[in-house]
Short mmCIF file of the C-alpha atoms (twelve columns), coordinates in Angstrom:
data_MODEL
# 
_entry.id   MODEL 
# 
loop_
_atom_site.group_PDB 
_atom_site.id 
_atom_site.type_symbol 
_atom_site.label_atom_id 
_atom_site.label_alt_id 
_atom_site.label_comp_id 
_atom_site.label_asym_id 
_atom_site.label_seq_id 
_atom_site.Cartn_x 
_atom_site.Cartn_y 
_atom_site.Cartn_z 
_atom_site.pdbx_PDB_model_num 
ATOM 1   C CA . MET A 1   -82.149 127.641 -14.920 1 
ATOM 2   C CA . SER A 2   -78.737 126.543 -13.798 1 
ATOM 3   C CA . PHE A 3   -75.130 126.918 -14.827 1 
ATOM 4   C CA . VAL A 4   -74.781 123.132 -14.197 1 
ATOM 5   C CA . GLU A 5   -77.960 122.141 -15.948 1 
ATOM 6   C CA . TYR A 6   -79.135 122.829 -19.240 1 
ATOM 7   C CA . GLY A 7   -82.847 124.335 -19.734 1 
ATOM 8   C CA . ASP A 8   -84.452 124.592 -23.120 1 
ATOM 9   C CA . THR A 9   -86.894 127.343 -21.992 1 
ATOM 10  C CA . ILE A 10  -86.280 130.991 -20.805 1 
ATOM 11  C CA . LYS A 11  -88.259 131.281 -17.570 1 
ATOM 12  C CA . ASP A 12  -89.017 134.369 -15.226 1 
ATOM 13  C CA . GLY A 13  -85.998 134.899 -12.737 1 
ATOM 14  C CA . ASP A 14  -83.346 133.216 -15.476 1 
ATOM 15  C CA . THR A 15  -79.889 134.795 -16.046 1 
ATOM 16  C CA . ALA A 16  -79.742 134.893 -19.747 1 
ATOM 17  C CA . ILE A 17  -76.946 136.229 -22.199 1 
ATOM 18  C CA . VAL A 18  -77.980 138.829 -24.877 1 
ATOM 19  C CA . PHE A 19  -75.722 137.922 -27.696 1 
ATOM 20  C CA . LEU A 20  -75.333 140.780 -30.215 1 
ATOM 21  C CA . GLY A 21  -72.032 139.747 -31.827 1 
ATOM 22  C CA . HIS A 22  -68.972 138.263 -30.833 1 
ATOM 23  C CA . GLU A 23  -67.479 141.226 -29.316 1 
ATOM 24  C CA . SER A 24  -70.951 142.454 -27.815 1 
ATOM 25  C CA . MET A 25  -72.708 140.436 -25.280 1 
ATOM 26  C CA . PHE A 26  -74.020 141.224 -21.829 1 
ATOM 27  C CA . PRO A 27  -75.974 138.928 -19.177 1 
ATOM 28  C CA . VAL A 28  -79.720 140.009 -18.407 1 
ATOM 29  C CA . LYS A 29  -82.063 138.822 -15.259 1 
ATOM 30  C CA . VAL A 30  -85.112 137.760 -16.990 1 
ATOM 31  C CA . GLN A 31  -88.389 139.401 -15.085 1 
ATOM 32  C CA . HIS A 32  -92.129 139.973 -16.075 1 
ATOM 33  C CA . GLY A 33  -92.651 143.617 -17.394 1 
ATOM 34  C CA . THR A 34  -89.235 144.172 -17.539 1 
ATOM 35  C CA . VAL A 35  -87.760 145.698 -20.645 1 
ATOM 36  C CA . THR A 36  -84.037 145.741 -22.070 1 
ATOM 37  C CA . GLN A 37  -82.521 148.456 -24.477 1 
ATOM 38  C CA . THR A 38  -80.140 147.570 -26.840 1 
ATOM 39  C CA . LYS A 39  -78.644 149.412 -29.985 1 
ATOM 40  C CA . TYR A 40  -81.297 147.409 -32.067 1 
ATOM 41  C CA . GLY A 41  -84.340 148.467 -29.921 1 
ATOM 42  C CA . VAL A 42  -86.157 147.270 -26.773 1 
ATOM 43  C CA . ILE A 43  -86.513 143.654 -25.618 1 
ATOM 44  C CA . ARG A 44  -89.455 143.053 -23.685 1 
ATOM 45  C CA . HIS A 45  -89.221 140.084 -21.427 1 
ATOM 46  C CA . SER A 46  -92.600 139.161 -21.111 1 
ATOM 47  C CA . THR A 47  -93.241 138.751 -24.752 1 
ATOM 48  C CA . ASP A 48  -89.782 138.607 -26.279 1 
ATOM 49  C CA . LEU A 49  -88.239 136.032 -23.678 1 
ATOM 50  C CA . ILE A 50  -90.273 134.460 -21.311 1 
ATOM 51  C CA . GLY A 51  -91.488 130.957 -22.713 1 
ATOM 52  C CA . LYS A 52  -88.990 131.125 -25.551 1 
ATOM 53  C CA . LYS A 53  -86.296 128.560 -26.177 1 
ATOM 54  C CA . TYR A 54  -83.096 129.625 -25.427 1 
ATOM 55  C CA . GLY A 55  -80.900 130.223 -28.466 1 
ATOM 56  C CA . SER A 56  -83.742 131.920 -29.994 1 
ATOM 57  C CA . LYS A 57  -83.455 134.681 -32.449 1 
ATOM 58  C CA . VAL A 58  -85.377 137.938 -30.947 1 
ATOM 59  C CA . THR A 59  -86.436 140.919 -32.921 1 
ATOM 60  C CA . CYS A 60  -86.079 144.041 -30.884 1 
ATOM 61  C CA . SER A 61  -88.326 147.198 -31.532 1 
ATOM 62  C CA . LYS A 62  -86.178 148.856 -34.056 1 
ATOM 63  C CA . GLY A 63  -86.007 145.889 -36.319 1 
ATOM 64  C CA . GLY A 64  -82.797 144.498 -35.468 1 
ATOM 65  C CA . TRP A 65  -82.325 141.149 -33.729 1 
ATOM 66  C CA . VAL A 66  -80.329 139.359 -31.115 1 
ATOM 67  C CA . PHE A 67  -79.709 135.633 -29.859 1 
ATOM 68  C CA . ILE A 68  -80.839 134.760 -26.381 1 
ATOM 69  C CA . LEU A 69  -78.154 132.168 -25.050 1 
ATOM 70  C CA . HIS A 70  -78.222 129.861 -21.890 1 
ATOM 71  C CA . PRO A 71  -75.398 131.194 -19.534 1 
ATOM 72  C CA . THR A 72  -72.200 128.803 -19.059 1 
ATOM 73  C CA . PRO A 73  -69.246 129.457 -17.162 1 
ATOM 74  C CA . GLU A 74  -67.335 130.462 -20.207 1 
ATOM 75  C CA . LEU A 75  -70.045 132.950 -21.251 1 
ATOM 76  C CA . TRP A 76  -70.079 134.315 -17.583 1 
ATOM 77  C CA . THR A 77  -66.413 134.720 -17.468 1 
ATOM 78  C CA . MET A 78  -66.721 137.306 -20.430 1 
ATOM 79  C CA . ASN A 79  -69.844 138.755 -19.329 1 
ATOM 80  C CA . LEU A 80  -69.510 138.865 -15.411 1 
ATOM 81  C CA . PRO A 81  -69.595 142.181 -13.199 1 
ATOM 82  C CA . HIS A 82  -66.080 142.858 -12.293 1 
ATOM 83  C CA . ARG A 83  -65.615 143.428 -8.556  1 
ATOM 84  C CA . THR A 84  -61.653 142.222 -8.661  1 
ATOM 85  C CA . GLN A 85  -59.518 141.244 -11.526 1 
ATOM 86  C CA . ILE A 86  -60.498 137.904 -12.713 1 
ATOM 87  C CA . LEU A 87  -59.022 134.494 -14.256 1 
ATOM 88  C CA . TYR A 88  -60.154 133.939 -17.969 1 
ATOM 89  C CA . SER A 89  -60.866 130.688 -19.639 1 
ATOM 90  C CA . THR A 90  -56.910 130.306 -20.740 1 
ATOM 91  C CA . ASP A 91  -55.755 130.094 -17.016 1 
ATOM 92  C CA . ILE A 92  -58.744 128.209 -16.146 1 
ATOM 93  C CA . SER A 93  -58.597 125.327 -18.484 1 
ATOM 94  C CA . ILE A 94  -55.107 124.464 -17.238 1 
ATOM 95  C CA . ILE A 95  -55.874 124.963 -13.441 1 
ATOM 96  C CA . THR A 96  -58.953 122.527 -14.065 1 
ATOM 97  C CA . MET A 97  -56.440 120.006 -15.688 1 
ATOM 98  C CA . MET A 98  -53.478 120.206 -13.502 1 
ATOM 99  C CA . LEU A 99  -55.687 119.990 -10.261 1 
ATOM 100 C CA . GLU A 100 -57.093 116.947 -11.757 1 
ATOM 101 C CA . LEU A 101 -60.498 117.662 -11.074 1 
ATOM 102 C CA . LYS A 102 -63.497 115.928 -12.225 1 
ATOM 103 C CA . PRO A 103 -67.280 115.062 -10.921 1 
ATOM 104 C CA . GLY A 104 -67.166 114.435 -7.387  1 
ATOM 105 C CA . SER A 105 -64.236 116.376 -6.367  1 
ATOM 106 C CA . ILE A 106 -63.857 118.273 -3.271  1 
ATOM 107 C CA . VAL A 107 -62.255 121.983 -3.825  1 
ATOM 108 C CA . CYS A 108 -60.928 124.875 -1.790  1 
ATOM 109 C CA . GLU A 109 -60.707 128.332 -3.250  1 
ATOM 110 C CA . SER A 110 -59.310 131.690 -1.954  1 
ATOM 111 C CA . GLY A 111 -60.375 134.040 -2.658  1 
ATOM 112 C CA . THR A 112 -63.735 134.016 -4.477  1 
ATOM 113 C CA . GLY A 113 -63.366 137.609 -6.103  1 
ATOM 114 C CA . SER A 114 -65.738 137.840 -8.963  1 
ATOM 115 C CA . GLY A 115 -66.666 134.339 -9.242  1 
ATOM 116 C CA . SER A 116 -65.054 133.864 -12.701 1 
ATOM 117 C CA . LEU A 117 -63.176 130.436 -11.558 1 
ATOM 118 C CA . SER A 118 -65.568 129.436 -8.873  1 
ATOM 119 C CA . HIS A 119 -68.497 128.858 -11.785 1 
ATOM 120 C CA . ALA A 120 -65.849 126.932 -13.904 1 
ATOM 121 C CA . LEU A 121 -65.031 124.732 -10.800 1 
ATOM 122 C CA . ILE A 122 -68.650 124.073 -9.495  1 
ATOM 123 C CA . ARG A 123 -69.661 123.189 -13.161 1 
ATOM 124 C CA . THR A 124 -66.421 120.663 -13.036 1 
ATOM 125 C CA . VAL A 125 -67.260 118.758 -9.833  1 
ATOM 126 C CA . ALA A 126 -70.917 118.749 -10.472 1 
ATOM 127 C CA . PRO A 127 -73.213 117.011 -9.584  1 
ATOM 128 C CA . THR A 128 -71.890 115.038 -6.672  1 
ATOM 129 C CA . GLY A 129 -68.536 117.179 -5.876  1 
ATOM 130 C CA . HIS A 130 -68.574 120.326 -3.720  1 
ATOM 131 C CA . LEU A 131 -66.736 123.908 -3.610  1 
ATOM 132 C CA . TYR A 132 -65.638 125.653 -0.445  1 
ATOM 133 C CA . THR A 133 -64.572 129.220 -1.291  1 
ATOM 134 C CA . VAL A 134 -63.208 131.922 1.320   1 
ATOM 135 C CA . GLU A 135 -63.419 135.575 0.607   1 
ATOM 136 C CA . PHE A 136 -61.877 138.149 3.031   1 
ATOM 137 C CA . HIS A 137 -64.057 141.054 1.764   1 
ATOM 138 C CA . GLN A 138 -67.438 140.640 3.380   1 
ATOM 139 C CA . GLN A 139 -69.365 142.622 0.581   1 
ATOM 140 C CA . ARG A 140 -67.832 140.463 -2.190  1 
ATOM 141 C CA . ALA A 141 -68.655 137.229 -0.105  1 
ATOM 142 C CA . GLU A 142 -72.269 138.033 0.099   1 
ATOM 143 C CA . LYS A 143 -72.654 139.035 -3.589  1 
ATOM 144 C CA . ALA A 144 -71.109 135.773 -4.393  1 
ATOM 145 C CA . ARG A 145 -73.523 133.850 -2.295  1 
ATOM 146 C CA . GLU A 146 -76.227 136.019 -4.061  1 
ATOM 147 C CA . GLU A 147 -74.950 135.180 -7.564  1 
ATOM 148 C CA . PHE A 148 -74.763 131.486 -6.731  1 
ATOM 149 C CA . ARG A 149 -78.311 131.518 -5.435  1 
ATOM 150 C CA . GLU A 150 -79.419 133.003 -8.591  1 
ATOM 151 C CA . HIS A 151 -77.627 130.676 -10.893 1 
ATOM 152 C CA . GLY A 152 -78.903 127.371 -9.246  1 
ATOM 153 C CA . VAL A 153 -75.646 126.190 -7.809  1 
ATOM 154 C CA . GLU A 154 -75.870 127.382 -4.362  1 
ATOM 155 C CA . HIS A 155 -76.028 123.440 -2.984  1 
ATOM 156 C CA . LEU A 156 -72.629 122.724 -4.626  1 
ATOM 157 C CA . VAL A 157 -70.679 125.902 -2.892  1 
ATOM 158 C CA . THR A 158 -70.101 127.138 0.311   1 
ATOM 159 C CA . VAL A 159 -69.104 130.827 0.912   1 
ATOM 160 C CA . THR A 160 -67.184 131.503 4.021   1 
ATOM 161 C CA . ASN A 161 -66.291 135.297 4.684   1 
ATOM 162 C CA . GLN A 162 -63.166 135.053 6.623   1 
ATOM 163 C CA . ASP A 163 -59.094 135.496 6.644   1 
ATOM 164 C CA . VAL A 164 -57.624 132.378 4.777   1 
ATOM 165 C CA . CYS A 165 -54.407 133.100 5.993   1 
ATOM 166 C CA . LYS A 166 -55.458 133.323 9.801   1 
ATOM 167 C CA . ASN A 167 -58.399 131.015 9.885   1 
ATOM 168 C CA . GLY A 168 -57.845 128.402 7.054   1 
ATOM 169 C CA . PHE A 169 -60.915 126.879 4.888   1 
ATOM 170 C CA . GLY A 170 -62.796 125.677 7.882   1 
ATOM 171 C CA . VAL A 171 -62.722 121.855 6.632   1 
ATOM 172 C CA . SER A 172 -59.861 119.125 7.594   1 
ATOM 173 C CA . ASN A 173 -58.398 116.567 5.470   1 
ATOM 174 C CA . ILE A 174 -61.387 116.531 2.733   1 
ATOM 175 C CA . ALA A 175 -60.215 118.328 -0.556  1 
ATOM 176 C CA . ASP A 176 -58.791 116.918 -3.505  1 
ATOM 177 C CA . ALA A 177 -57.920 120.191 -4.668  1 
ATOM 178 C CA . VAL A 178 -56.934 123.947 -3.447  1 
ATOM 179 C CA . PHE A 179 -56.799 127.030 -5.144  1 
ATOM 180 C CA . LEU A 180 -55.078 130.178 -3.805  1 
ATOM 181 C CA . ASP A 181 -55.310 133.732 -5.456  1 
ATOM 182 C CA . ILE A 182 -54.550 135.890 -2.559  1 
ATOM 183 C CA . PRO A 183 -51.681 138.682 -2.024  1 
ATOM 184 C CA . SER A 184 -49.670 136.378 0.266   1 
ATOM 185 C CA . PRO A 185 -50.043 132.699 -0.457  1 
ATOM 186 C CA . TRP A 186 -47.329 131.239 1.195   1 
ATOM 187 C CA . GLU A 187 -48.882 132.447 4.537   1 
ATOM 188 C CA . ALA A 188 -52.016 129.970 3.665   1 
ATOM 189 C CA . ILE A 189 -49.775 127.043 2.584   1 
ATOM 190 C CA . GLY A 190 -49.993 125.286 6.140   1 
ATOM 191 C CA . HIS A 191 -54.084 125.743 6.067   1 
ATOM 192 C CA . ALA A 192 -54.130 124.408 2.540   1 
ATOM 193 C CA . LYS A 193 -52.072 121.257 3.681   1 
ATOM 194 C CA . SER A 194 -54.690 120.628 6.298   1 
ATOM 195 C CA . ALA A 195 -57.681 121.020 3.924   1 
ATOM 196 C CA . LEU A 196 -56.210 118.497 1.391   1 
ATOM 197 C CA . LYS A 197 -56.860 114.773 1.588   1 
ATOM 198 C CA . ALA A 198 -54.096 112.610 3.628   1 
ATOM 199 C CA . GLU A 199 -51.925 112.100 0.569   1 
ATOM 200 C CA . GLY A 200 -51.863 112.875 -3.187  1 
ATOM 201 C CA . GLY A 201 -54.069 116.004 -2.941  1 
ATOM 202 C CA . ARG A 202 -53.032 118.885 -5.760  1 
ATOM 203 C CA . ILE A 203 -52.482 122.717 -4.903  1 
ATOM 204 C CA . CYS A 204 -52.379 125.852 -7.057  1 
ATOM 205 C CA . SER A 205 -51.390 129.278 -6.617  1 
ATOM 206 C CA . PHE A 206 -51.971 132.380 -8.832  1 
ATOM 207 C CA . SER A 207 -49.195 134.966 -8.271  1 
ATOM 208 C CA . PRO A 208 -48.912 138.243 -11.008 1 
ATOM 209 C CA . CYS A 209 -44.839 138.700 -9.318  1 
ATOM 210 C CA . ILE A 210 -42.233 136.205 -9.615  1 
ATOM 211 C CA . GLU A 211 -41.147 137.367 -6.146  1 
ATOM 212 C CA . GLN A 212 -44.822 135.964 -4.757  1 
ATOM 213 C CA . VAL A 213 -44.023 132.833 -6.526  1 
ATOM 214 C CA . GLN A 214 -40.383 132.405 -5.187  1 
ATOM 215 C CA . ARG A 215 -41.750 132.841 -1.410  1 
ATOM 216 C CA . THR A 216 -44.691 130.471 -2.246  1 
ATOM 217 C CA . CYS A 217 -42.539 127.627 -3.559  1 
ATOM 218 C CA . LEU A 218 -39.997 128.056 -0.321  1 
ATOM 219 C CA . ALA A 219 -43.240 127.673 1.628   1 
ATOM 220 C CA . MET A 220 -44.236 124.637 -0.219  1 
ATOM 221 C CA . GLU A 221 -40.868 123.035 -0.011  1 
ATOM 222 C CA . GLU A 222 -40.962 123.436 4.143   1 
ATOM 223 C CA . TYR A 223 -44.479 122.001 4.288   1 
ATOM 224 C CA . GLY A 224 -43.597 118.834 2.398   1 
ATOM 225 C CA . PHE A 225 -45.230 119.497 -0.908  1 
ATOM 226 C CA . THR A 226 -43.674 117.389 -4.090  1 
ATOM 227 C CA . GLU A 227 -43.616 117.712 -8.061  1 
ATOM 228 C CA . ILE A 228 -43.312 122.056 -7.470  1 
ATOM 229 C CA . ASN A 229 -43.475 123.489 -10.521 1 
ATOM 230 C CA . THR A 230 -44.624 126.921 -12.391 1 
ATOM 231 C CA . LEU A 231 -46.286 127.786 -15.718 1 
ATOM 232 C CA . GLU A 232 -47.026 131.125 -17.196 1 
ATOM 233 C CA . ILE A 233 -49.691 130.461 -19.989 1 
ATOM 234 C CA . LEU A 234 -49.762 133.092 -22.762 1 
ATOM 235 C CA . LEU A 235 -52.807 133.628 -25.660 1 
ATOM 236 C CA . ARG A 236 -51.541 134.589 -28.951 1 
ATOM 237 C CA . VAL A 237 -54.039 135.291 -31.276 1 
ATOM 238 C CA . TYR A 238 -53.697 135.396 -35.104 1 
ATOM 239 C CA . ASN A 239 -55.306 137.595 -37.844 1 
ATOM 240 C CA . VAL A 240 -56.373 135.752 -40.750 1 
ATOM 241 C CA . ARG A 241 -56.348 137.735 -43.876 1 
ATOM 242 C CA . THR A 242 -56.427 137.178 -47.915 1 
ATOM 243 C CA . ILE A 243 -53.354 138.894 -49.412 1 
ATOM 244 C CA . SER A 244 -52.649 139.365 -53.323 1 
ATOM 245 C CA . LEU A 245 -49.200 138.936 -54.733 1 
ATOM 246 C CA . GLN A 246 -47.862 139.270 -58.034 1 
ATOM 247 C CA . ILE A 247 -46.440 136.212 -60.117 1 
ATOM 248 C CA . PRO A 248 -42.837 136.912 -61.054 1 
ATOM 249 C CA . ASP A 249 -42.169 137.550 -64.793 1 
ATOM 250 C CA . LEU A 250 -39.338 134.951 -65.653 1 
ATOM 251 C CA . GLY A 251 -39.185 135.772 -69.714 1 
ATOM 252 C CA . LYS A 252 -40.551 133.957 -72.557 1 
ATOM 253 C CA . ALA A 253 -40.785 130.318 -72.727 1 
ATOM 254 C CA . ALA A 254 -38.339 130.414 -75.758 1 
ATOM 255 C CA . GLU A 255 -35.631 132.237 -73.832 1 
ATOM 256 C CA . ASP A 256 -36.265 129.986 -70.772 1 
ATOM 257 C CA . ASN A 257 -35.879 126.977 -73.116 1 
ATOM 258 C CA . SER A 258 -32.639 128.103 -74.782 1 
ATOM 259 C CA . SER A 259 -31.025 129.282 -71.328 1 
ATOM 260 C CA . THR A 260 -31.714 125.947 -69.239 1 
ATOM 261 C CA . GLY A 261 -31.433 123.667 -72.261 1 
ATOM 262 C CA . PHE A 262 -34.894 123.047 -72.800 1 
ATOM 263 C CA . ASP A 263 -35.384 120.632 -75.923 1 
ATOM 264 C CA . SER A 264 -38.618 121.493 -77.519 1 
ATOM 265 C CA . SER A 265 -38.737 118.081 -79.687 1 
ATOM 266 C CA . ASN A 266 -38.890 116.258 -76.606 1 
ATOM 267 C CA . PRO A 267 -42.577 115.028 -75.722 1 
ATOM 268 C CA . SER A 268 -41.866 114.640 -72.137 1 
ATOM 269 C CA . SER A 269 -41.079 118.524 -72.182 1 
ATOM 270 C CA . GLN A 270 -44.561 119.630 -73.783 1 
ATOM 271 C CA . GLY A 271 -46.913 120.835 -70.847 1 
ATOM 272 C CA . SER A 272 -43.933 122.182 -68.731 1 
ATOM 273 C CA . PRO A 273 -45.155 124.485 -65.830 1 
ATOM 274 C CA . CYS A 274 -42.502 126.790 -67.115 1 
ATOM 275 C CA . SER A 275 -43.947 127.319 -70.736 1 
ATOM 276 C CA . ASN A 276 -47.513 128.179 -69.032 1 
ATOM 277 C CA . LEU A 277 -46.342 130.528 -66.394 1 
ATOM 278 C CA . GLN A 278 -47.923 134.008 -67.356 1 
ATOM 279 C CA . GLN A 279 -47.512 137.218 -65.440 1 
ATOM 280 C CA . GLY A 280 -50.157 138.092 -62.990 1 
ATOM 281 C CA . ALA A 281 -51.577 138.104 -59.524 1 
ATOM 282 C CA . VAL A 282 -52.407 135.246 -57.132 1 
ATOM 283 C CA . GLN A 283 -54.402 135.590 -53.876 1 
ATOM 284 C CA . PHE A 284 -54.116 133.604 -51.039 1 
ATOM 285 C CA . LYS A 285 -55.093 133.184 -47.045 1 
ATOM 286 C CA . SER A 286 -52.122 134.167 -44.653 1 
ATOM 287 C CA . SER A 287 -52.243 134.996 -40.772 1 
ATOM 288 C CA . VAL A 288 -50.199 137.148 -38.771 1 
ATOM 289 C CA . PRO A 289 -50.324 137.939 -35.135 1 
ATOM 290 C CA . LEU A 290 -51.877 141.085 -33.807 1 
ATOM 291 C CA . ARG A 291 -49.893 144.038 -33.128 1 
ATOM 292 C CA . GLU A 292 -51.285 144.620 -29.717 1 
ATOM 293 C CA . MET A 293 -51.919 141.053 -27.398 1 
ATOM 294 C CA . VAL A 294 -52.950 140.461 -23.981 1 
ATOM 295 C CA . GLY A 295 -49.541 139.506 -22.324 1 
ATOM 296 C CA . HIS A 296 -48.621 138.458 -18.927 1 
ATOM 297 C CA . THR A 297 -51.438 137.858 -16.529 1 
ATOM 298 C CA . GLY A 298 -49.876 135.674 -13.914 1 
ATOM 299 C CA . TYR A 299 -47.855 132.559 -13.008 1 
ATOM 300 C CA . LEU A 300 -49.479 129.608 -12.028 1 
ATOM 301 C CA . THR A 301 -47.507 127.348 -9.359  1 
ATOM 302 C CA . PHE A 302 -48.646 123.766 -8.833  1 
ATOM 303 C CA . ALA A 303 -47.755 121.143 -6.226  1 
ATOM 304 C CA . THR A 304 -48.846 117.704 -4.896  1 
ATOM 305 C CA . LYS A 305 -49.192 116.838 -1.130  1 
ATOM 306 C CA . SER A 306 -46.989 113.924 -0.177  1 
# 
């Protein structure tokens, strides 16, 4: 099993996603002799999972059933264990596009955190690219290495435990893109410039506060970055529902004829919509935004090394 290479069959040691519904799913590490409890009953790994195809419908001990899905960066973002706040697919999608990432790209990232963005970056640059990710916190760095190894992507990523603001990324003049998600990104702009290739490399900084954005933009200008711009991505979800409205009573057809000059002797007037309109109700689909929504998450500042 690998997050960048699809496999058909569930194997011992795989990470799989147990799908109970769109709002209910969780990851599980498949192991011989292990069982997983769900609200529909027990899933026995040896008999219910190992050897079955991904996407299979598995019946639990209470008679309910679940689907077992192959992991992807998108599913992992929704189900990963949170060690820090994470980036979600709304921001991740614009980051990968604006950094112009593709298979073979070299990317530097700080900090690694829970690895939500890291998995998406690895999938984007595979199979010939590489991710250099720096994490200040030692235990988070060790946990990230363990997850990358379990997910079959350790050959595409190098995890370093150090302070990027003091020691940089550990590489020079090779990166196509740099991503910063740290409290003081302006202190790492110089190291980011050193890590980027000689010309045309892209940088992105994620910050929740506009004051951080202002200081980061000033640092980017100081180090000669161009095309500096800041975006805020908001996700707005709509609730689709069926509603019923009464058709208005516009009066009898005869009254409408006399008041509007309707000529019943005129053949072209026969079958007019007004003559067939009857009081009743009509149903149709309508959509309204949810009363509560996830608003501001952070600002994304992009720039180009000139």
